[in-house]
Amino acid sequence: MLSPKPLLVLTVLLAGNIVDALWPLPRSLETGSTGLVLSSAFNIEVNGPYPSDLQRAVARTLDYIYSDKHERLVVGRGLVDVAAIRYAKQLCSLVVFSKDSKTIANEARAPLGTRDEAYTLNIPSDGSPATLSANSTLGLFRGLTTFSQIWYTHDSVIYTVETPISISDSPAFVRCSRSPSSLSVEVSASALPGFHVRHSPQLLPR
């Protein structure tokens, strides 16, 4: 007999929707039912200050999206989505609105309770640019992590079937302590999604 906690984890792992696949779950998440394909020329454009570790986070996000090859966890895998994405619009860019010139590392070292990790992510269904905005580079880092989790791959096509997507997120609570060394690990591991202040560091259940 499975206990409630393992049963919950098993349910999340077997789910085929991004609502269940995102980890940690955003505070606010709204999705539609329209397919959207990532263009082969997709790019992430940063509008504003562009510190070095944000540049690396953007590059790693792109690398993760193209190399992950994650398939939807439903019977038939991506075959069930072929009709939904055959004539889907293509997403050509994610525009990141950066307001902060501080590095992610500097933001992450700020005292607990003073870090601003909130972000807003919007992905339209009509192929117009997706947008990510935050007041800090740390918030942008969180948003990039979430963006990278949204996509599935089938027959070399990277896609989602749940646009438009609107996400607003911020930590539900912060941990009481964290050593400088663990902060360095968190930032330098920006290629690995799933790190968040409100959870112990862990990889996505993929």
Short mmCIF file of C-alpha atoms in Angstrom, two decimals:
data_model
loop_
_atom_site.label_atom_id
_atom_site.label_comp_id
_atom_site.label_asym_id
_atom_site.label_seq_id
_atom_site.Cartn_x
_atom_site.Cartn_y
_atom_site.Cartn_z
CA MET A 1 0.00 0.00 0.00
CA LEU A 2 1.52 3.30 -1.07
CA SER A 3 1.59 6.04 1.53
CA PRO A 4 0.05 9.41 0.50
CA LYS A 5 3.41 11.09 -0.15
CA PRO A 6 4.82 8.48 -2.61
CA LEU A 7 1.39 8.35 -4.26
CA LEU A 8 1.49 12.12 -4.80
CA VAL A 9 4.98 11.91 -6.30
CA LEU A 10 3.90 9.04 -8.57
CA THR A 11 0.90 11.08 -9.75
CA VAL A 12 3.14 14.02 -10.65
CA LEU A 13 5.59 11.79 -12.51
CA LEU A 14 2.85 10.18 -14.57
CA ALA A 15 1.04 13.41 -15.37
CA GLY A 16 1.17 14.72 -18.90
CA ASN A 17 0.37 18.38 -18.30
CA ILE A 18 2.77 21.22 -17.55
CA VAL A 19 0.56 22.14 -14.59
CA ASP A 20 1.84 18.96 -12.96
CA ALA A 21 5.30 18.85 -14.55
CA LEU A 22 6.56 22.22 -13.29
CA TRP A 23 8.62 21.92 -10.15
CA PRO A 24 8.33 23.75 -7.90
CA LEU A 25 4.75 24.74 -8.73
CA PRO A 26 4.34 28.49 -9.41
CA ARG A 27 2.09 30.59 -7.21
CA SER A 28 -0.06 31.52 -10.21
CA LEU A 29 -0.38 29.46 -13.39
CA GLU A 30 -2.90 29.81 -16.21
CA THR A 31 -2.80 27.65 -19.34
CA GLY A 32 -4.80 27.19 -22.51
CA SER A 33 -5.15 24.32 -24.95
CA THR A 34 -3.43 25.58 -28.12
CA GLY A 35 -0.33 23.99 -29.59
CA LEU A 36 2.82 26.06 -30.11
CA VAL A 37 6.08 24.97 -31.75
CA LEU A 38 9.51 26.35 -30.95
CA SER A 39 11.05 27.79 -34.11
CA SER A 40 14.36 26.34 -35.27
CA ALA A 41 15.61 29.95 -35.12
CA PHE A 42 14.29 30.52 -31.59
CA ASN A 43 16.36 32.92 -29.53
CA ILE A 44 16.30 34.61 -26.13
CA GLU A 45 16.70 38.38 -26.33
CA VAL A 46 17.67 40.39 -23.25
CA ASN A 47 16.32 43.94 -23.13
CA GLY A 48 18.33 45.87 -20.56
CA PRO A 49 21.42 45.17 -18.40
CA TYR A 50 23.05 41.86 -19.26
CA PRO A 51 25.58 40.77 -16.58
CA SER A 52 27.88 37.88 -17.36
CA ASP A 53 26.17 35.15 -15.36
CA LEU A 54 22.78 36.11 -16.82
CA GLN A 55 24.36 35.61 -20.24
CA ARG A 56 25.48 32.15 -19.14
CA ALA A 57 22.03 31.37 -17.73
CA VAL A 58 20.45 32.30 -21.08
CA ALA A 59 22.93 30.12 -22.99
CA ARG A 60 22.34 27.19 -20.66
CA THR A 61 18.57 27.58 -20.95
CA LEU A 62 18.80 27.29 -24.72
CA ASP A 63 21.13 24.32 -24.46
CA TYR A 64 18.80 22.56 -22.02
CA ILE A 65 15.71 23.11 -24.18
CA TYR A 66 17.40 21.67 -27.26
CA SER A 67 19.17 18.78 -25.53
CA ASP A 68 16.57 17.62 -23.00
CA LYS A 69 14.43 15.64 -25.50
CA HIS A 70 11.68 15.27 -22.89
CA GLU A 71 8.52 13.57 -24.13
CA ARG A 72 5.06 14.02 -22.69
CA LEU A 73 4.24 11.34 -20.12
CA VAL A 74 0.99 10.11 -21.65
CA VAL A 75 0.02 6.95 -23.50
CA GLY A 76 1.41 7.27 -27.01
CA ARG A 77 3.86 9.98 -25.95
CA GLY A 78 4.17 12.73 -28.57
CA LEU A 79 2.08 10.85 -31.12
CA VAL A 80 -1.05 12.08 -29.37
CA ASP A 81 0.00 15.69 -30.04
CA VAL A 82 0.77 15.42 -33.76
CA ALA A 83 -2.59 16.86 -34.83
CA ALA A 84 -2.37 19.70 -32.30
CA ILE A 85 1.06 20.86 -33.48
CA ARG A 86 0.87 20.14 -37.22
CA TYR A 87 -0.41 23.64 -38.03
CA ALA A 88 0.67 25.32 -34.80
CA LYS A 89 2.23 28.76 -34.77
CA GLN A 90 5.97 29.02 -34.16
CA LEU A 91 7.53 30.85 -31.24
CA CYS A 92 10.59 32.73 -32.48
CA SER A 93 11.74 34.53 -29.36
CA LEU A 94 11.56 35.04 -25.63
CA VAL A 95 12.14 38.67 -24.69
CA VAL A 96 13.68 39.07 -21.24
CA PHE A 97 13.17 42.47 -19.64
CA SER A 98 16.12 43.05 -17.33
CA LYS A 99 16.03 45.96 -14.89
CA ASP A 100 18.98 45.03 -12.70
CA SER A 101 22.69 45.21 -13.52
CA LYS A 102 23.71 43.10 -10.51
CA THR A 103 24.86 39.56 -11.18
CA ILE A 104 22.74 36.58 -10.20
CA ALA A 105 25.47 35.61 -7.75
CA ASN A 106 25.31 39.00 -6.00
CA GLU A 107 21.52 38.84 -5.81
CA ALA A 108 21.66 35.32 -4.37
CA ARG A 109 24.05 36.45 -1.62
CA ALA A 110 21.69 39.15 -0.37
CA PRO A 111 20.31 38.58 3.14
CA LEU A 112 17.31 36.30 3.40
CA GLY A 113 14.10 38.25 3.24
CA THR A 114 15.62 40.93 1.01
CA ARG A 115 16.00 38.88 -2.18
CA ASP A 116 13.49 39.62 -4.90
CA GLU A 117 12.97 36.37 -6.82
CA ALA A 118 9.56 37.18 -8.29
CA TYR A 119 9.02 36.98 -12.04
CA THR A 120 6.25 37.02 -14.63
CA LEU A 121 6.31 34.78 -17.71
CA ASN A 122 3.84 34.99 -20.58
CA ILE A 123 3.75 32.74 -23.66
CA PRO A 124 1.07 33.72 -26.22
CA SER A 125 -0.51 31.17 -28.54
CA ASP A 126 -0.28 33.27 -31.72
CA GLY A 127 3.50 33.09 -32.22
CA SER A 128 4.19 36.59 -30.93
CA PRO A 129 7.21 36.86 -28.62
CA ALA A 130 7.03 35.36 -25.16
CA THR A 131 8.03 37.73 -22.37
CA LEU A 132 9.82 37.31 -19.06
CA SER A 133 10.17 40.18 -16.62
CA ALA A 134 11.52 40.54 -13.08
CA ASN A 135 12.98 43.18 -10.81
CA SER A 136 16.21 41.24 -10.31
CA THR A 137 18.52 38.97 -12.26
CA LEU A 138 17.79 36.27 -9.67
CA GLY A 139 14.11 36.53 -10.58
CA LEU A 140 15.01 36.25 -14.27
CA PHE A 141 17.06 33.15 -13.45
CA ARG A 142 13.99 31.58 -11.79
CA GLY A 143 11.85 32.49 -14.80
CA LEU A 144 14.33 31.00 -17.27
CA THR A 145 14.31 27.79 -15.23
CA THR A 146 10.52 27.62 -15.48
CA PHE A 147 10.54 28.42 -19.20
CA SER A 148 12.90 25.52 -19.87
CA GLN A 149 10.50 23.07 -18.19
CA ILE A 150 7.53 23.84 -20.42
CA TRP A 151 8.65 22.13 -23.62
CA TYR A 152 8.28 18.59 -24.95
CA THR A 153 10.02 16.96 -27.92
CA HIS A 154 8.57 14.64 -30.54
CA ASP A 155 10.28 13.66 -33.79
CA SER A 156 12.74 16.58 -33.36
CA VAL A 157 9.89 19.07 -32.87
CA ILE A 158 9.98 21.06 -29.62
CA TYR A 159 6.49 22.10 -28.61
CA THR A 160 3.81 22.64 -26.00
CA VAL A 161 0.07 22.08 -26.28
CA GLU A 162 -1.12 24.37 -23.49
CA THR A 163 -0.71 27.97 -24.66
CA PRO A 164 -1.40 30.69 -23.84
CA ILE A 165 0.60 30.31 -20.64
CA SER A 166 0.74 32.94 -17.93
CA ILE A 167 2.90 32.42 -14.84
CA SER A 168 3.61 34.67 -11.87
CA ASP A 169 5.83 33.28 -9.15
CA SER A 170 7.74 34.20 -6.02
CA PRO A 171 9.03 32.18 -3.06
CA ALA A 172 6.36 31.01 -0.66
CA PHE A 173 8.94 31.13 2.13
CA VAL A 174 12.70 31.28 2.54
CA ARG A 175 15.03 28.93 4.31
CA CYS A 176 16.48 30.02 7.61
CA SER A 177 20.12 29.59 6.66
CA ARG A 178 22.39 28.87 3.75
CA SER A 179 26.15 28.83 3.61
CA PRO A 180 28.12 30.92 1.07
CA SER A 181 29.43 27.71 -0.52
CA SER A 182 25.92 26.41 -1.22
CA LEU A 183 25.02 29.74 -2.78
CA SER A 184 27.94 29.40 -5.16
CA VAL A 185 26.79 25.91 -6.13
CA GLU A 186 23.26 27.14 -6.82
CA VAL A 187 24.33 29.90 -9.17
CA SER A 188 27.06 27.97 -10.96
CA ALA A 189 24.60 25.11 -11.56
CA SER A 190 22.18 27.35 -13.46
CA ALA A 191 22.04 24.78 -16.24
CA LEU A 192 20.14 22.48 -13.90
CA PRO A 193 16.48 23.46 -13.48
CA GLY A 194 14.53 22.89 -10.31
CA PHE A 195 16.55 24.86 -7.75
CA HIS A 196 14.41 27.20 -5.69
CA VAL A 197 14.61 28.94 -2.35
CA ARG A 198 11.42 27.36 -1.09
CA HIS A 199 12.68 23.82 -1.72
CA SER A 200 15.88 21.98 -0.99
CA PRO A 201 18.01 21.80 -4.16
CA GLN A 202 16.80 18.94 -6.34
CA LEU A 203 16.50 18.00 -9.98
CA LEU A 204 13.25 17.91 -11.86
CA PRO A 205 11.43 14.57 -11.79
CA ARG A 206 12.08 13.81 -15.46
#
